[in-house]
Every structure is written in C-alpha cells, then in structure tokens.
Amino acid sequence: MPANTKPVASPFPPLEQETRPCVPTAQAAHYLMLAPQTLREWACYGKYPAALRPVRVGSRLAWPVSGIRAVLGLPCSSEGA
C-alpha cells in the first residue's frame, strides 16, 4: 500500500447518528456488511431476521434502523420515544 493513501470516507453517517426510522438498501447493506443484493434476496424470499422486515416504498425497499441495531446487537436509540 502506498504511504500517501488516505482512508476513504464512508458515504453514510455512522449508525449511531442515523435519525430516520428506515434507510435504503445500500445503506442498510453498508451497516450490516452485506451486499445490497443479499438484502434484496432476503426481501424477495422472506428470509430476513424477524426484526429486520423491510418496508416497501413504491418499488424500493427501506430497512428499519431499529431492526439493523437489533441484528447487530446494539441498543435501540431512545430518540423519538
């Protein structure tokens, strides 16, 4: 690795700073360290973890932030409660 390379910044905010109730597939995949297509397959076949049931927004999927936190074993945010 060249000595002058800089770390690449993530295009998404840290999960702890996410305030929306749901996030798009690409962002959910980033947090879960999975490929976006894996999440799409889970939604298609209904094989997602119970807490991570996606929401359809038109033809797109949105994934609950609380479900992502649950899958990762993180405490749920108290914001908005």
Short mmCIF file of N, CA and C in Angstrom, two decimals:
data_model
loop_
_atom_site.label_atom_id
_atom_site.label_comp_id
_atom_site.label_asym_id
_atom_site.label_seq_id
_atom_site.Cartn_x
_atom_site.Cartn_y
_atom_site.Cartn_z
N MET A 1 0.85 -1.17 0.00
CA MET A 1 0.00 0.00 0.00
C MET A 1 0.90 1.24 0.00
N PRO A 2 0.63 2.18 -0.89
CA PRO A 2 1.43 3.41 -0.90
C PRO A 2 1.27 4.19 0.39
N ALA A 3 2.33 4.85 0.79
CA ALA A 3 2.34 5.59 2.06
C ALA A 3 1.46 6.84 2.02
N ASN A 4 1.17 7.37 0.85
CA ASN A 4 0.41 8.61 0.78
C ASN A 4 -1.09 8.41 0.56
N THR A 5 -1.62 7.22 0.74
CA THR A 5 -3.04 6.99 0.55
C THR A 5 -3.81 7.43 1.79
N LYS A 6 -4.99 7.98 1.56
CA LYS A 6 -5.86 8.43 2.65
C LYS A 6 -7.00 7.43 2.79
N PRO A 7 -7.50 7.26 4.01
CA PRO A 7 -8.66 6.38 4.17
C PRO A 7 -9.87 6.96 3.43
N VAL A 8 -10.65 6.09 2.86
CA VAL A 8 -11.83 6.52 2.12
C VAL A 8 -12.97 6.77 3.11
N ALA A 9 -13.57 7.93 3.02
CA ALA A 9 -14.68 8.27 3.90
C ALA A 9 -15.94 7.52 3.47
N SER A 10 -16.72 7.10 4.43
CA SER A 10 -17.97 6.41 4.15
C SER A 10 -19.00 7.40 3.62
N PRO A 11 -19.79 7.00 2.64
CA PRO A 11 -20.84 7.91 2.14
C PRO A 11 -22.04 7.99 3.08
N PHE A 12 -22.05 7.16 4.12
CA PHE A 12 -23.17 7.11 5.04
C PHE A 12 -22.74 7.57 6.44
N PRO A 13 -23.66 8.18 7.19
CA PRO A 13 -23.31 8.57 8.56
C PRO A 13 -23.19 7.33 9.44
N PRO A 14 -22.48 7.44 10.56
CA PRO A 14 -22.44 6.30 11.48
C PRO A 14 -23.86 5.93 11.92
N LEU A 15 -24.08 4.68 12.19
CA LEU A 15 -25.40 4.19 12.57
C LEU A 15 -25.92 4.93 13.80
N GLU A 16 -25.04 5.29 14.72
CA GLU A 16 -25.45 5.98 15.93
C GLU A 16 -26.02 7.36 15.63
N GLN A 17 -25.66 7.95 14.50
CA GLN A 17 -26.14 9.28 14.14
C GLN A 17 -27.33 9.26 13.20
N GLU A 18 -27.76 8.09 12.78
CA GLU A 18 -28.89 7.98 11.85
C GLU A 18 -30.19 8.28 12.61
N THR A 19 -30.95 9.26 12.10
CA THR A 19 -32.18 9.68 12.78
C THR A 19 -33.45 9.23 12.06
N ARG A 20 -33.33 8.78 10.83
CA ARG A 20 -34.51 8.33 10.09
C ARG A 20 -34.96 6.96 10.62
N PRO A 21 -36.25 6.66 10.55
CA PRO A 21 -36.71 5.35 11.01
C PRO A 21 -36.29 4.21 10.08
N CYS A 22 -36.14 4.49 8.78
CA CYS A 22 -35.74 3.48 7.81
C CYS A 22 -34.68 4.06 6.87
N VAL A 23 -33.85 3.17 6.34
CA VAL A 23 -32.79 3.57 5.41
C VAL A 23 -32.89 2.73 4.14
N PRO A 24 -32.36 3.23 3.03
CA PRO A 24 -32.40 2.47 1.77
C PRO A 24 -31.52 1.21 1.83
N THR A 25 -31.70 0.35 0.87
CA THR A 25 -30.99 -0.93 0.83
C THR A 25 -29.47 -0.78 0.86
N ALA A 26 -28.92 0.13 0.07
CA ALA A 26 -27.46 0.28 0.03
C ALA A 26 -26.91 0.68 1.40
N GLN A 27 -27.61 1.55 2.09
CA GLN A 27 -27.14 1.99 3.40
C GLN A 27 -27.28 0.87 4.43
N ALA A 28 -28.39 0.15 4.41
CA ALA A 28 -28.58 -0.97 5.33
C ALA A 28 -27.50 -2.03 5.09
N ALA A 29 -27.20 -2.31 3.83
CA ALA A 29 -26.16 -3.29 3.50
C ALA A 29 -24.81 -2.83 4.03
N HIS A 30 -24.53 -1.54 3.95
CA HIS A 30 -23.27 -1.00 4.48
C HIS A 30 -23.16 -1.27 5.98
N TYR A 31 -24.21 -0.96 6.73
CA TYR A 31 -24.18 -1.16 8.17
C TYR A 31 -24.07 -2.63 8.55
N LEU A 32 -24.72 -3.51 7.77
CA LEU A 32 -24.71 -4.94 8.07
C LEU A 32 -23.52 -5.67 7.45
N MET A 33 -22.71 -4.94 6.68
CA MET A 33 -21.55 -5.51 5.99
C MET A 33 -21.97 -6.68 5.09
N LEU A 34 -23.02 -6.44 4.32
CA LEU A 34 -23.53 -7.40 3.35
C LEU A 34 -23.64 -6.72 2.00
N ALA A 35 -23.78 -7.50 0.97
CA ALA A 35 -24.03 -6.94 -0.35
C ALA A 35 -25.49 -6.50 -0.44
N PRO A 36 -25.78 -5.39 -1.11
CA PRO A 36 -27.17 -4.96 -1.26
C PRO A 36 -28.06 -6.06 -1.87
N GLN A 37 -27.51 -6.84 -2.78
CA GLN A 37 -28.30 -7.90 -3.40
C GLN A 37 -28.72 -8.96 -2.38
N THR A 38 -27.91 -9.17 -1.35
CA THR A 38 -28.30 -10.12 -0.30
C THR A 38 -29.58 -9.66 0.38
N LEU A 39 -29.66 -8.37 0.69
CA LEU A 39 -30.87 -7.85 1.33
C LEU A 39 -32.07 -7.94 0.39
N ARG A 40 -31.84 -7.69 -0.89
CA ARG A 40 -32.94 -7.80 -1.86
C ARG A 40 -33.44 -9.24 -1.94
N GLU A 41 -32.53 -10.19 -1.90
CA GLU A 41 -32.93 -11.60 -1.92
C GLU A 41 -33.69 -11.96 -0.65
N TRP A 42 -33.22 -11.47 0.50
CA TRP A 42 -33.94 -11.72 1.75
C TRP A 42 -35.38 -11.22 1.63
N ALA A 43 -35.55 -10.02 1.08
CA ALA A 43 -36.89 -9.45 0.95
C ALA A 43 -37.74 -10.26 -0.02
N CYS A 44 -37.14 -10.69 -1.11
CA CYS A 44 -37.86 -11.45 -2.13
C CYS A 44 -38.36 -12.78 -1.59
N TYR A 45 -37.51 -13.47 -0.84
CA TYR A 45 -37.84 -14.80 -0.35
C TYR A 45 -38.36 -14.80 1.09
N GLY A 46 -38.43 -13.65 1.72
CA GLY A 46 -38.93 -13.57 3.10
C GLY A 46 -38.00 -14.22 4.10
N LYS A 47 -36.70 -14.21 3.84
CA LYS A 47 -35.71 -14.90 4.68
C LYS A 47 -34.91 -13.94 5.55
N TYR A 48 -35.45 -12.79 5.91
CA TYR A 48 -34.74 -11.81 6.72
C TYR A 48 -34.95 -12.11 8.22
N PRO A 49 -34.06 -11.62 9.09
CA PRO A 49 -34.28 -11.76 10.53
C PRO A 49 -35.59 -11.07 10.93
N ALA A 50 -36.25 -11.57 11.95
CA ALA A 50 -37.58 -11.08 12.33
C ALA A 50 -37.63 -9.58 12.55
N ALA A 51 -36.60 -9.01 13.17
CA ALA A 51 -36.60 -7.58 13.49
C ALA A 51 -36.31 -6.72 12.27
N LEU A 52 -35.92 -7.33 11.17
CA LEU A 52 -35.43 -6.57 10.02
C LEU A 52 -36.39 -6.62 8.83
N ARG A 53 -37.67 -6.71 9.07
CA ARG A 53 -38.64 -6.78 7.98
C ARG A 53 -38.62 -5.48 7.18
N PRO A 54 -38.36 -5.57 5.87
CA PRO A 54 -38.29 -4.35 5.06
C PRO A 54 -39.67 -3.76 4.80
N VAL A 55 -39.67 -2.47 4.49
CA VAL A 55 -40.88 -1.75 4.15
C VAL A 55 -40.78 -1.38 2.68
N ARG A 56 -41.82 -1.61 1.93
CA ARG A 56 -41.82 -1.22 0.51
C ARG A 56 -42.25 0.24 0.40
N VAL A 57 -41.46 1.00 -0.34
CA VAL A 57 -41.77 2.39 -0.64
C VAL A 57 -41.80 2.48 -2.16
N GLY A 58 -42.98 2.35 -2.71
CA GLY A 58 -43.10 2.23 -4.17
C GLY A 58 -42.47 0.93 -4.60
N SER A 59 -41.48 1.00 -5.47
CA SER A 59 -40.79 -0.21 -5.92
C SER A 59 -39.48 -0.44 -5.17
N ARG A 60 -39.21 0.40 -4.19
CA ARG A 60 -37.95 0.29 -3.44
C ARG A 60 -38.18 -0.30 -2.06
N LEU A 61 -37.08 -0.70 -1.44
CA LEU A 61 -37.14 -1.23 -0.09
C LEU A 61 -36.51 -0.26 0.89
N ALA A 62 -37.07 -0.17 2.07
CA ALA A 62 -36.49 0.59 3.16
C ALA A 62 -36.35 -0.37 4.34
N TRP A 63 -35.26 -0.25 5.07
CA TRP A 63 -34.95 -1.17 6.14
C TRP A 63 -34.97 -0.43 7.47
N PRO A 64 -35.68 -0.95 8.48
CA PRO A 64 -35.79 -0.23 9.76
C PRO A 64 -34.46 -0.14 10.50
N VAL A 65 -34.12 1.05 10.92
CA VAL A 65 -32.87 1.27 11.66
C VAL A 65 -32.90 0.49 12.97
N SER A 66 -34.07 0.42 13.61
CA SER A 66 -34.16 -0.34 14.86
C SER A 66 -33.87 -1.82 14.61
N GLY A 67 -34.29 -2.34 13.47
CA GLY A 67 -34.01 -3.73 13.13
C GLY A 67 -32.53 -3.96 12.84
N ILE A 68 -31.89 -3.01 12.19
CA ILE A 68 -30.45 -3.11 11.94
C ILE A 68 -29.71 -3.14 13.27
N ARG A 69 -30.10 -2.24 14.18
CA ARG A 69 -29.46 -2.21 15.51
C ARG A 69 -29.68 -3.53 16.24
N ALA A 70 -30.89 -4.09 16.14
CA ALA A 70 -31.19 -5.35 16.82
C ALA A 70 -30.34 -6.49 16.26
N VAL A 71 -30.22 -6.56 14.94
CA VAL A 71 -29.42 -7.62 14.31
C VAL A 71 -27.95 -7.51 14.73
N LEU A 72 -27.46 -6.27 14.85
CA LEU A 72 -26.06 -6.05 15.25
C LEU A 72 -25.85 -6.16 16.75
N GLY A 73 -26.93 -6.31 17.51
CA GLY A 73 -26.81 -6.43 18.96
C GLY A 73 -26.55 -5.10 19.64
N LEU A 74 -26.94 -4.00 19.01
CA LEU A 74 -26.76 -2.68 19.58
C LEU A 74 -28.04 -2.25 20.30
N PRO A 75 -27.92 -1.41 21.31
CA PRO A 75 -29.14 -0.94 21.98
C PRO A 75 -29.94 -0.04 21.06
N CYS A 76 -31.24 -0.08 21.20
CA CYS A 76 -32.11 0.78 20.40
C CYS A 76 -31.95 2.21 20.86
N SER A 77 -32.04 3.12 19.92
CA SER A 77 -31.91 4.54 20.23
C SER A 77 -33.14 4.99 20.99
N SER A 78 -32.95 5.88 21.97
CA SER A 78 -34.08 6.40 22.75
C SER A 78 -34.67 7.64 22.10
N GLU A 79 -34.07 8.11 21.00
CA GLU A 79 -34.58 9.29 20.32
C GLU A 79 -35.93 8.98 19.69
N GLY A 80 -36.83 9.93 19.78
CA GLY A 80 -38.14 9.77 19.17
C GLY A 80 -39.09 8.93 19.99
N ALA A 81 -38.68 8.50 21.18
CA ALA A 81 -39.55 7.67 22.02
C ALA A 81 -40.29 8.51 23.01
#
